[in-house]
Amino acid sequence: MEFMSSDDTKQRNGQADGQVSASTGGREQMIIFTVGEQRYCIPILSIKEIREFEDPTYLPHCPPYVEGAINIRGNIVTVVNLANYLDTAPQPDNERRVVVIIEDGGQRATCGLLVDSVIGITEIALDEIQPISVDGGAAELSGLVSIGECVIRILRLDAVLGRLLGDDAITAAAG
Amino acid sequence: MGDVMDDILKIFFEECDELLPELESGLGELSEEESSKETINAIFRAVHSIKGGAASFGLDRLVRFAHVYESALDCLRSGTVEPDPAIIKTFYLAMDVLSDLVAEARNTGDPVEDSRIEENVHKLEAIIGQGGEGQPASGVGETPVPEDFTPVTVDLGGFDFDEPVEEAPARTLTVRFRPHSELYSRGDDARNLLMGLRELLPEDALGSLQVTCDMQDLPPLAELSADEACLGWTVQLPEGAGGTTEDDIHAVFDWVGDVCGLEIIREEAAGAASSDEAEAAGDGAEELPFIAEPEAAVALAEEGAVPAPEAEMAASSRPAAPARSGRKRGEQNASIRVDIERIGMLMDMVGEMVIGQASLESALTRENALHDQELLKRLAVIKTLTRDIQEAVMAIRAQPVRHVFQRMQRVVREASALAGKDVALVLEGEETEVDRTLIENLTDPLTHMLRNAVDHGIENPEARQVAGKPAQGTIRLSARHRSGRILIEILDDGGGINTQRVLQTAIKRGIVPPGASLGENEINELIFAPGFSTAEKVSDLSGRGVGMDVVKQAIQNLGGRVTIKSMPGKGTLFTLSLPLTLAVLDGMLIECRGSIMVVPVSSVVELVTVRTDEDVYTIPDGSHVVSVRGRCIPLIYLGDELTLPAEPAGQAGSHHMGRAGEAGQLIVLVVENEAGARAALVVDGVRDQAQVVIKSIEKNYRQIQGVSAATILGDGSVSLILDVSTLIVSATKRVDTRALEAIAERAA
Amino acid sequence: MTDGDKVRVLTVDDSRTMQGVLRKALGEAGYDVIQGGDGVEGLEVLQQADPVPQAIITDINMPRMDGFQFIEAVRKLEAFSSIPIICLTTETDEEKKSRARALGATGWIAKPFNAEKLVWAIRRVTA
């Protein structure tokens, strides 16, 4: 962190939380995936790799959106079941499920997102992002963007990692 | 710019982390009378460096205190005061303040109270006063702290001109200077002085600068000596209003006061100046009142020509002196500074290699290839090499416990001051090395144990005198290696454990039932029980709310054990036995509902099969206990405890060593925590025993109740390492111990 | 490796903090900075330096080889006998200054210094 220039930091945080400030007028590459019927996207720079879903190790006392832990080159990485996290139904009998491994710049934490399928990459103009009001209960999302007929939701990665690392009230651990 | 300064600030704090322990160990040597000149220098340098660095960041409070501290240490260095115990104590206390001020500046500590600083400053000033240096009063307030890059007036280095202060515009300053040869041999040059004078003038006023070279002393070329200086210069420049002041000129000549003649003359008008110039050029050096030492002036008269350093360089052909000749302290360990992250990476990769090696072995086992002698031999070679590499990396991360041990000096100092006792801490085996992961986690438990030893172990001075002991109590903190572990002992020469009082307290607190008959060791163990404290008055120490149970827990979390031995009237000995590293662990691989999990071998007592109808009891609160060899132990259904999902039907058939063969039987793994409390884990079977590499879960997830960490198995899957201590604690909390006793009686 | 246009300065100080401060201040003023962690290292760096620095800034109080010994050693080396050496020290007493000067120091800067003071000193000897 300390060897990063402040510009770097901004950029990385931008990737990590999926919050892209609308004032920059820049464009950003996003990866689009589906969970259930919906399409979501996250900045491509936050993605470390995409891998096939394999049975993770169950983590005791975990909330329903935690699928378990997997080994990624010697690191223990938690897999988040995005369907449960977003409270939506996953596609049934899906063979194409993959785990998108993301890394957060600020918190330096890594996690896997279990999604139904990865559709592709798109470039979006940051000033075309429609903000979402948080009072609407959409703390998981940072905005919407329309591509053609389709509305794509931008997932807030900092919120996912924040929940995982337990800085919300549902921390199971008591010490 | 801010970023760079932040980086440097970080370096500064890192450096403080190195310097403060150096200071402490230096003071330790002082008190052990091993002090050499070099020790004192090192102590001084540590404070000096902290002060210097702090000044660069305007850390005002730190600078001011360090300055006084440094001045006091300087008396020690110059030998004007002797390091008697009182002075050393003052230095120790000042070190604590300094260390707290560093923490304050770093925002990692509470602000240091002004009264405390003042008190210590007074003590240090008393030392300075003793040394008779007469500088204390000026010391504190005077230290300059840069206010971020404001122009600075340069110190005048001893010139003393009586200049009449009258404001009169449009004057001319005439500067005459005459370098001695020493000026050139110091790497300076008359050219630098001329450039310096030129820079005093604004760009558009350069025209008003007049320079004349005075060559009167220049001998004929044949007599010219390369090493001698014989040129002088006269420079005229306008004074005042945007122009130059005498101070500016003195600043230019600041460094050469002793090796350069200088005269500054102020003149009324340009016309008068020019006549003066002619006179100066004509009369030469003798008439100029040079500000120079008498010897230098004599030397000047005898000196010849040519100032140029080039000539000096060309003329001499002396062989270059060896850079390092006979420097005694030159011998030192060749070492490099390596980022700990890199070693961490190396460690991770070695961990991967261990896993890879294990997976190769498991794959070969599946293929039945292990009957192949040749393959077996090669596998054994790889296995040995892997272990060797692992050990070598461990050795890189190993650090002596010295640093942690030395921090305990302060703990004991503070604790004994609070308790009104006089206690000396003696350190032994500080060189003993353990993995740094362990060292980081050792500080807190040791701190509490030493506070405990001061507070409860060592008696009051009066009580000690009655017992015929020296008034000063002694605590011995030692470390040594034994059979792959590190043993840390804390031995006090106090009164030992008062078993009667401990038992009474335990009964009063409801930890043991009234009338229970316990052996001496069992009573001693009670001080580790949660909620136990024998302090009759709630002192500041015990008021911190940390009991020995927390200490024990912390040690257990490190994979360690604590034992206690009391010698009535003579003292108490606490022994910590810890693994050398937190990076690997000897684990027993158990299976439960299809998951493979790891139990540290150190906590496993035995693996037994029990009958559900004979050995398992349900107690009124609904929990279960099992009777193993006449001892009732809380039963933990591990699958339920850890909320493991039920195993899919039909997969439960595979056979393992120790697998429950028949219905009505349970396989239980009896585990024990450091307090000797036991629990029986109901498992499906035991798979294997292996050394596993410990991986953090909390890096990417939160803490999990009942799980201490994770590891990666030979097949690449993640396996959880069970936190036996918390499992037992939560089970024993559920089970009423009195119910246990009742059942034990029935079972007997 | 080196910037040909820049004036090269060697700084010798055992405090990594001071090294950082010096590197920053001189670097921002456009100097090419090389560094040594004590007198011994300073000499090593000096002898290996190509191009040779045009000025040296050294701390006085250092382990292994202090600033006095360093100045003495540099002055004994033929190739470096005329490099300007500026001592950097918090010692304000005249005795130390004159000792450094007697050994061949060109000038001194009292700590704490600021960037302007530092650059002034370097310009003063490399003009």
PDB file of C-alpha atoms in Angstrom, chain B residues 150-333:
ATOM      1  CA  THR B 150      11.298  28.026   5.674  1.00  0.00           C
ATOM      2  CA  PRO B 151      14.505  29.854   4.835  1.00  0.00           C
ATOM      3  CA  VAL B 152      17.071  29.420   7.495  1.00  0.00           C
ATOM      4  CA  THR B 153      19.701  31.712   8.805  1.00  0.00           C
ATOM      5  CA  VAL B 154      22.958  29.925   8.883  1.00  0.00           C
ATOM      6  CA  ASP B 155      24.971  29.969  12.060  1.00  0.00           C
ATOM      7  CA  LEU B 156      27.743  32.470  12.069  1.00  0.00           C
ATOM      8  CA  GLY B 157      30.512  30.222  13.203  1.00  0.00           C
ATOM      9  CA  GLY B 158      32.323  32.518  15.552  1.00  0.00           C
ATOM     10  CA  PHE B 159      32.669  35.804  13.736  1.00  0.00           C
ATOM     11  CA  ASP B 160      32.137  38.757  15.915  1.00  0.00           C
ATOM     12  CA  PHE B 161      31.722  42.021  14.133  1.00  0.00           C
ATOM     13  CA  ASP B 162      30.574  45.137  15.802  1.00  0.00           C
ATOM     14  CA  GLU B 163      28.395  46.471  13.118  1.00  0.00           C
ATOM     15  CA  PRO B 164      26.736  49.797  13.586  1.00  0.00           C
ATOM     16  CA  VAL B 165      23.085  49.365  12.836  1.00  0.00           C
ATOM     17  CA  GLU B 166      22.102  52.415  10.915  1.00  0.00           C
ATOM     18  CA  GLU B 167      19.660  52.393   8.067  1.00  0.00           C
ATOM     19  CA  ALA B 168      21.323  54.129   5.195  1.00  0.00           C
ATOM     20  CA  PRO B 169      20.484  53.163   1.625  1.00  0.00           C
ATOM     21  CA  ALA B 170      22.699  52.787  -1.421  1.00  0.00           C
ATOM     22  CA  ARG B 171      25.847  51.686   0.237  1.00  0.00           C
ATOM     23  CA  THR B 172      28.478  49.442  -1.166  1.00  0.00           C
ATOM     24  CA  LEU B 173      30.000  46.494   0.582  1.00  0.00           C
ATOM     25  CA  THR B 174      33.555  45.639  -0.205  1.00  0.00           C
ATOM     26  CA  VAL B 175      34.573  42.120   0.549  1.00  0.00           C
ATOM     27  CA  ARG B 176      38.221  41.199   0.548  1.00  0.00           C
ATOM     28  CA  PHE B 177      39.152  37.620   1.012  1.00  0.00           C
ATOM     29  CA  ARG B 178      42.278  35.634   0.836  1.00  0.00           C
ATOM     30  CA  PRO B 179      42.044  31.845   1.048  1.00  0.00           C
ATOM     31  CA  HIS B 180      44.773  29.875   2.802  1.00  0.00           C
ATOM     32  CA  SER B 181      46.003  26.707   1.248  1.00  0.00           C
ATOM     33  CA  GLU B 182      43.981  24.675   3.790  1.00  0.00           C
ATOM     34  CA  LEU B 183      40.834  25.958   2.180  1.00  0.00           C
ATOM     35  CA  TYR B 184      41.747  24.127  -0.984  1.00  0.00           C
ATOM     36  CA  SER B 185      42.861  20.994   0.753  1.00  0.00           C
ATOM     37  CA  ARG B 186      39.419  20.777   2.309  1.00  0.00           C
ATOM     38  CA  GLY B 187      37.829  20.439  -1.074  1.00  0.00           C
ATOM     39  CA  ASP B 188      36.677  24.036  -1.180  1.00  0.00           C
ATOM     40  CA  ASP B 189      37.582  26.601  -3.785  1.00  0.00           C
ATOM     41  CA  ALA B 190      37.728  30.374  -4.068  1.00  0.00           C
ATOM     42  CA  ARG B 191      35.414  29.926  -7.007  1.00  0.00           C
ATOM     43  CA  ASN B 192      32.723  28.614  -4.666  1.00  0.00           C
ATOM     44  CA  LEU B 193      33.038  31.748  -2.580  1.00  0.00           C
ATOM     45  CA  LEU B 194      32.814  33.982  -5.625  1.00  0.00           C
ATOM     46  CA  MET B 195      29.767  32.106  -6.866  1.00  0.00           C
ATOM     47  CA  GLY B 196      28.276  32.353  -3.410  1.00  0.00           C
ATOM     48  CA  LEU B 197      28.723  36.115  -3.439  1.00  0.00           C
ATOM     49  CA  ARG B 198      27.256  36.368  -6.896  1.00  0.00           C
ATOM     50  CA  GLU B 199      24.189  34.489  -5.786  1.00  0.00           C
ATOM     51  CA  LEU B 200      23.561  37.122  -3.156  1.00  0.00           C
ATOM     52  CA  LEU B 201      22.565  39.531  -5.871  1.00  0.00           C
ATOM     53  CA  PRO B 202      19.329  39.447  -7.774  1.00  0.00           C
ATOM     54  CA  GLU B 203      19.703  38.501 -11.429  1.00  0.00           C
ATOM     55  CA  ASP B 204      19.236  42.097 -12.691  1.00  0.00           C
ATOM     56  CA  ALA B 205      21.779  43.524 -10.297  1.00  0.00           C
ATOM     57  CA  LEU B 206      24.673  41.360 -11.419  1.00  0.00           C
ATOM     58  CA  GLY B 207      26.089  44.297 -13.297  1.00  0.00           C
ATOM     59  CA  SER B 208      26.819  46.057 -10.054  1.00  0.00           C
ATOM     60  CA  LEU B 209      29.191  43.299  -8.945  1.00  0.00           C
ATOM     61  CA  GLN B 210      32.873  44.075  -9.333  1.00  0.00           C
ATOM     62  CA  VAL B 211      35.557  41.519  -8.810  1.00  0.00           C
ATOM     63  CA  THR B 212      39.272  42.081  -8.762  1.00  0.00           C
ATOM     64  CA  CYS B 213      41.897  39.441  -8.332  1.00  0.00           C
ATOM     65  CA  ASP B 214      44.801  40.330  -6.128  1.00  0.00           C
ATOM     66  CA  MET B 215      47.901  38.700  -7.616  1.00  0.00           C
ATOM     67  CA  GLN B 216      50.500  40.643  -5.781  1.00  0.00           C
ATOM     68  CA  ASP B 217      51.841  37.621  -3.899  1.00  0.00           C
ATOM     69  CA  LEU B 218      52.091  35.497  -6.988  1.00  0.00           C
ATOM     70  CA  PRO B 219      55.765  34.485  -7.304  1.00  0.00           C
ATOM     71  CA  PRO B 220      57.505  33.920 -10.621  1.00  0.00           C
ATOM     72  CA  LEU B 221      56.426  30.708 -12.291  1.00  0.00           C
ATOM     73  CA  ALA B 222      59.655  28.905 -11.466  1.00  0.00           C
ATOM     74  CA  GLU B 223      59.144  29.439  -7.746  1.00  0.00           C
ATOM     75  CA  LEU B 224      55.530  28.514  -7.836  1.00  0.00           C
ATOM     76  CA  SER B 225      54.623  25.782  -5.406  1.00  0.00           C
ATOM     77  CA  ALA B 226      51.615  23.657  -6.215  1.00  0.00           C
ATOM     78  CA  ASP B 227      50.455  23.344  -2.634  1.00  0.00           C
ATOM     79  CA  GLU B 228      50.373  26.985  -1.750  1.00  0.00           C
ATOM     80  CA  ALA B 229      47.693  29.610  -2.067  1.00  0.00           C
ATOM     81  CA  CYS B 230      48.628  33.116  -2.987  1.00  0.00           C
ATOM     82  CA  LEU B 231      45.640  34.801  -4.584  1.00  0.00           C
ATOM     83  CA  GLY B 232      43.183  37.123  -2.964  1.00  0.00           C
ATOM     84  CA  TRP B 233      40.009  38.736  -4.279  1.00  0.00           C
ATOM     85  CA  THR B 234      38.151  41.927  -3.754  1.00  0.00           C
ATOM     86  CA  VAL B 235      34.459  41.971  -4.481  1.00  0.00           C
ATOM     87  CA  GLN B 236      32.176  44.947  -4.387  1.00  0.00           C
ATOM     88  CA  LEU B 237      28.459  44.622  -4.189  1.00  0.00           C
ATOM     89  CA  PRO B 238      25.539  46.879  -3.339  1.00  0.00           C
ATOM     90  CA  GLU B 239      24.061  46.640   0.113  1.00  0.00           C
ATOM     91  CA  GLY B 240      20.539  46.892   1.433  1.00  0.00           C
ATOM     92  CA  ALA B 241      17.091  47.218  -0.151  1.00  0.00           C
ATOM     93  CA  GLY B 242      16.834  43.930  -1.970  1.00  0.00           C
ATOM     94  CA  GLY B 243      20.612  43.751  -1.962  1.00  0.00           C
ATOM     95  CA  THR B 244      23.094  42.141   0.336  1.00  0.00           C
ATOM     96  CA  THR B 245      23.662  42.355   4.049  1.00  0.00           C
ATOM     97  CA  GLU B 246      26.804  41.620   5.935  1.00  0.00           C
ATOM     98  CA  ASP B 247      25.141  38.600   7.413  1.00  0.00           C
ATOM     99  CA  ASP B 248      24.617  37.184   3.933  1.00  0.00           C
ATOM    100  CA  ILE B 249      28.297  37.576   3.248  1.00  0.00           C
ATOM    101  CA  HIS B 250      29.282  35.982   6.505  1.00  0.00           C
ATOM    102  CA  ALA B 251      27.034  33.101   5.570  1.00  0.00           C
ATOM    103  CA  VAL B 252      29.001  32.596   2.384  1.00  0.00           C
ATOM    104  CA  PHE B 253      32.233  32.531   4.359  1.00  0.00           C
ATOM    105  CA  ASP B 254      30.766  30.580   7.229  1.00  0.00           C
ATOM    106  CA  TRP B 255      32.673  27.388   6.530  1.00  0.00           C
ATOM    107  CA  VAL B 256      36.021  28.970   5.834  1.00  0.00           C
ATOM    108  CA  GLY B 257      36.374  31.313   8.794  1.00  0.00           C
ATOM    109  CA  ASP B 258      39.563  29.628   9.939  1.00  0.00           C
ATOM    110  CA  VAL B 259      41.198  29.165   6.565  1.00  0.00           C
ATOM    111  CA  CYS B 260      40.412  32.358   4.751  1.00  0.00           C
ATOM    112  CA  GLY B 261      41.180  35.935   5.494  1.00  0.00           C
ATOM    113  CA  LEU B 262      38.090  38.104   5.263  1.00  0.00           C
ATOM    114  CA  GLU B 263      37.323  41.746   5.534  1.00  0.00           C
ATOM    115  CA  ILE B 264      34.062  43.458   4.906  1.00  0.00           C
ATOM    116  CA  ILE B 265      34.005  47.197   4.496  1.00  0.00           C
ATOM    117  CA  ARG B 266      30.871  49.304   4.194  1.00  0.00           C
ATOM    118  CA  GLU B 267      31.169  52.439   2.151  1.00  0.00           C
ATOM    119  CA  GLU B 268      28.937  55.429   1.679  1.00  0.00           C
ATOM    120  CA  ALA B 269      28.893  55.863  -2.072  1.00  0.00           C
ATOM    121  CA  ALA B 270      30.031  54.221  -5.246  1.00  0.00           C
ATOM    122  CA  GLY B 271      32.667  56.856  -5.847  1.00  0.00           C
ATOM    123  CA  ALA B 272      34.345  56.384  -2.519  1.00  0.00           C
ATOM    124  CA  ALA B 273      34.298  52.664  -3.049  1.00  0.00           C
ATOM    125  CA  SER B 274      36.274  52.736  -6.226  1.00  0.00           C
ATOM    126  CA  SER B 275      39.135  54.650  -4.659  1.00  0.00           C
ATOM    127  CA  ASP B 276      39.165  52.191  -1.829  1.00  0.00           C
ATOM    128  CA  GLU B 277      39.276  49.376  -4.284  1.00  0.00           C
ATOM    129  CA  ALA B 278      42.370  50.701  -5.910  1.00  0.00           C
ATOM    130  CA  GLU B 279      43.994  51.066  -2.567  1.00  0.00           C
ATOM    131  CA  ALA B 280      43.092  47.564  -1.588  1.00  0.00           C
ATOM    132  CA  ALA B 281      44.425  46.097  -4.788  1.00  0.00           C
ATOM    133  CA  GLY B 282      47.635  47.988  -4.400  1.00  0.00           C
ATOM    134  CA  ASP B 283      48.383  47.411  -0.760  1.00  0.00           C
ATOM    135  CA  GLY B 284      47.849  43.714  -0.659  1.00  0.00           C
ATOM    136  CA  ALA B 285      47.430  41.401   2.196  1.00  0.00           C
ATOM    137  CA  GLU B 286      49.511  42.848   5.000  1.00  0.00           C
ATOM    138  CA  GLU B 287      47.250  45.780   5.523  1.00  0.00           C
ATOM    139  CA  LEU B 288      44.051  43.855   5.649  1.00  0.00           C
ATOM    140  CA  PRO B 289      42.930  42.957   9.118  1.00  0.00           C
ATOM    141  CA  PHE B 290      42.392  39.309   8.357  1.00  0.00           C
ATOM    142  CA  ILE B 291      40.171  37.394  10.647  1.00  0.00           C
ATOM    143  CA  ALA B 292      42.362  34.409  11.090  1.00  0.00           C
ATOM    144  CA  GLU B 293      44.124  32.487  13.751  1.00  0.00           C
ATOM    145  CA  PRO B 294      47.594  33.805  14.478  1.00  0.00           C
ATOM    146  CA  GLU B 295      49.372  30.714  13.136  1.00  0.00           C
ATOM    147  CA  ALA B 296      47.344  30.879   9.988  1.00  0.00           C
ATOM    148  CA  ALA B 297      48.323  34.491   9.501  1.00  0.00           C
ATOM    149  CA  VAL B 298      51.975  33.592   9.840  1.00  0.00           C
ATOM    150  CA  ALA B 299      51.573  30.751   7.431  1.00  0.00           C
ATOM    151  CA  LEU B 300      49.906  33.126   5.010  1.00  0.00           C
ATOM    152  CA  ALA B 301      52.920  35.373   4.887  1.00  0.00           C
ATOM    153  CA  GLU B 302      55.158  32.484   3.923  1.00  0.00           C
ATOM    154  CA  GLU B 303      52.819  31.064   1.398  1.00  0.00           C
ATOM    155  CA  GLY B 304      53.451  31.093  -2.281  1.00  0.00           C
ATOM    156  CA  ALA B 305      51.180  30.821  -5.222  1.00  0.00           C
ATOM    157  CA  VAL B 306      48.407  29.144  -7.184  1.00  0.00           C
ATOM    158  CA  PRO B 307      45.282  28.090  -5.479  1.00  0.00           C
ATOM    159  CA  ALA B 308      44.062  25.559  -7.981  1.00  0.00           C
ATOM    160  CA  PRO B 309      43.124  22.172  -6.574  1.00  0.00           C
ATOM    161  CA  GLU B 310      43.735  20.722 -10.026  1.00  0.00           C
ATOM    162  CA  ALA B 311      47.381  21.549  -9.654  1.00  0.00           C
ATOM    163  CA  GLU B 312      47.416  19.939  -6.291  1.00  0.00           C
ATOM    164  CA  MET B 313      45.918  16.807  -7.688  1.00  0.00           C
ATOM    165  CA  ALA B 314      48.229  16.610 -10.640  1.00  0.00           C
ATOM    166  CA  ALA B 315      51.370  17.337  -8.700  1.00  0.00           C
ATOM    167  CA  SER B 316      51.179  14.644  -6.118  1.00  0.00           C
ATOM    168  CA  SER B 317      51.493  11.004  -6.937  1.00  0.00           C
ATOM    169  CA  ARG B 318      51.179   9.473  -3.508  1.00  0.00           C
ATOM    170  CA  PRO B 319      49.735   6.012  -3.634  1.00  0.00           C
ATOM    171  CA  ALA B 320      46.111   5.844  -2.558  1.00  0.00           C
ATOM    172  CA  ALA B 321      45.790   4.852   1.056  1.00  0.00           C
ATOM    173  CA  PRO B 322      43.859   1.659   1.656  1.00  0.00           C
ATOM    174  CA  ALA B 323      40.286   2.453   2.457  1.00  0.00           C
ATOM    175  CA  ARG B 324      40.022   0.275   5.508  1.00  0.00           C
ATOM    176  CA  SER B 325      43.182  -0.272   7.384  1.00  0.00           C
ATOM    177  CA  GLY B 326      43.236  -2.051  10.692  1.00  0.00           C
ATOM    178  CA  ARG B 327      39.739  -1.088  11.680  1.00  0.00           C
ATOM    179  CA  LYS B 328      39.035  -3.202  14.681  1.00  0.00           C
ATOM    180  CA  ARG B 329      35.314  -3.101  14.522  1.00  0.00           C
ATOM    181  CA  GLY B 330      35.260  -3.790  10.828  1.00  0.00           C
ATOM    182  CA  GLU B 331      34.619  -7.465  11.390  1.00  0.00           C
ATOM    183  CA  GLN B 332      30.925  -8.086  11.440  1.00  0.00           C
ATOM    184  CA  ASN B 333      28.478 -10.686  10.291  1.00  0.00           C
TER     185      ASN B 333
END
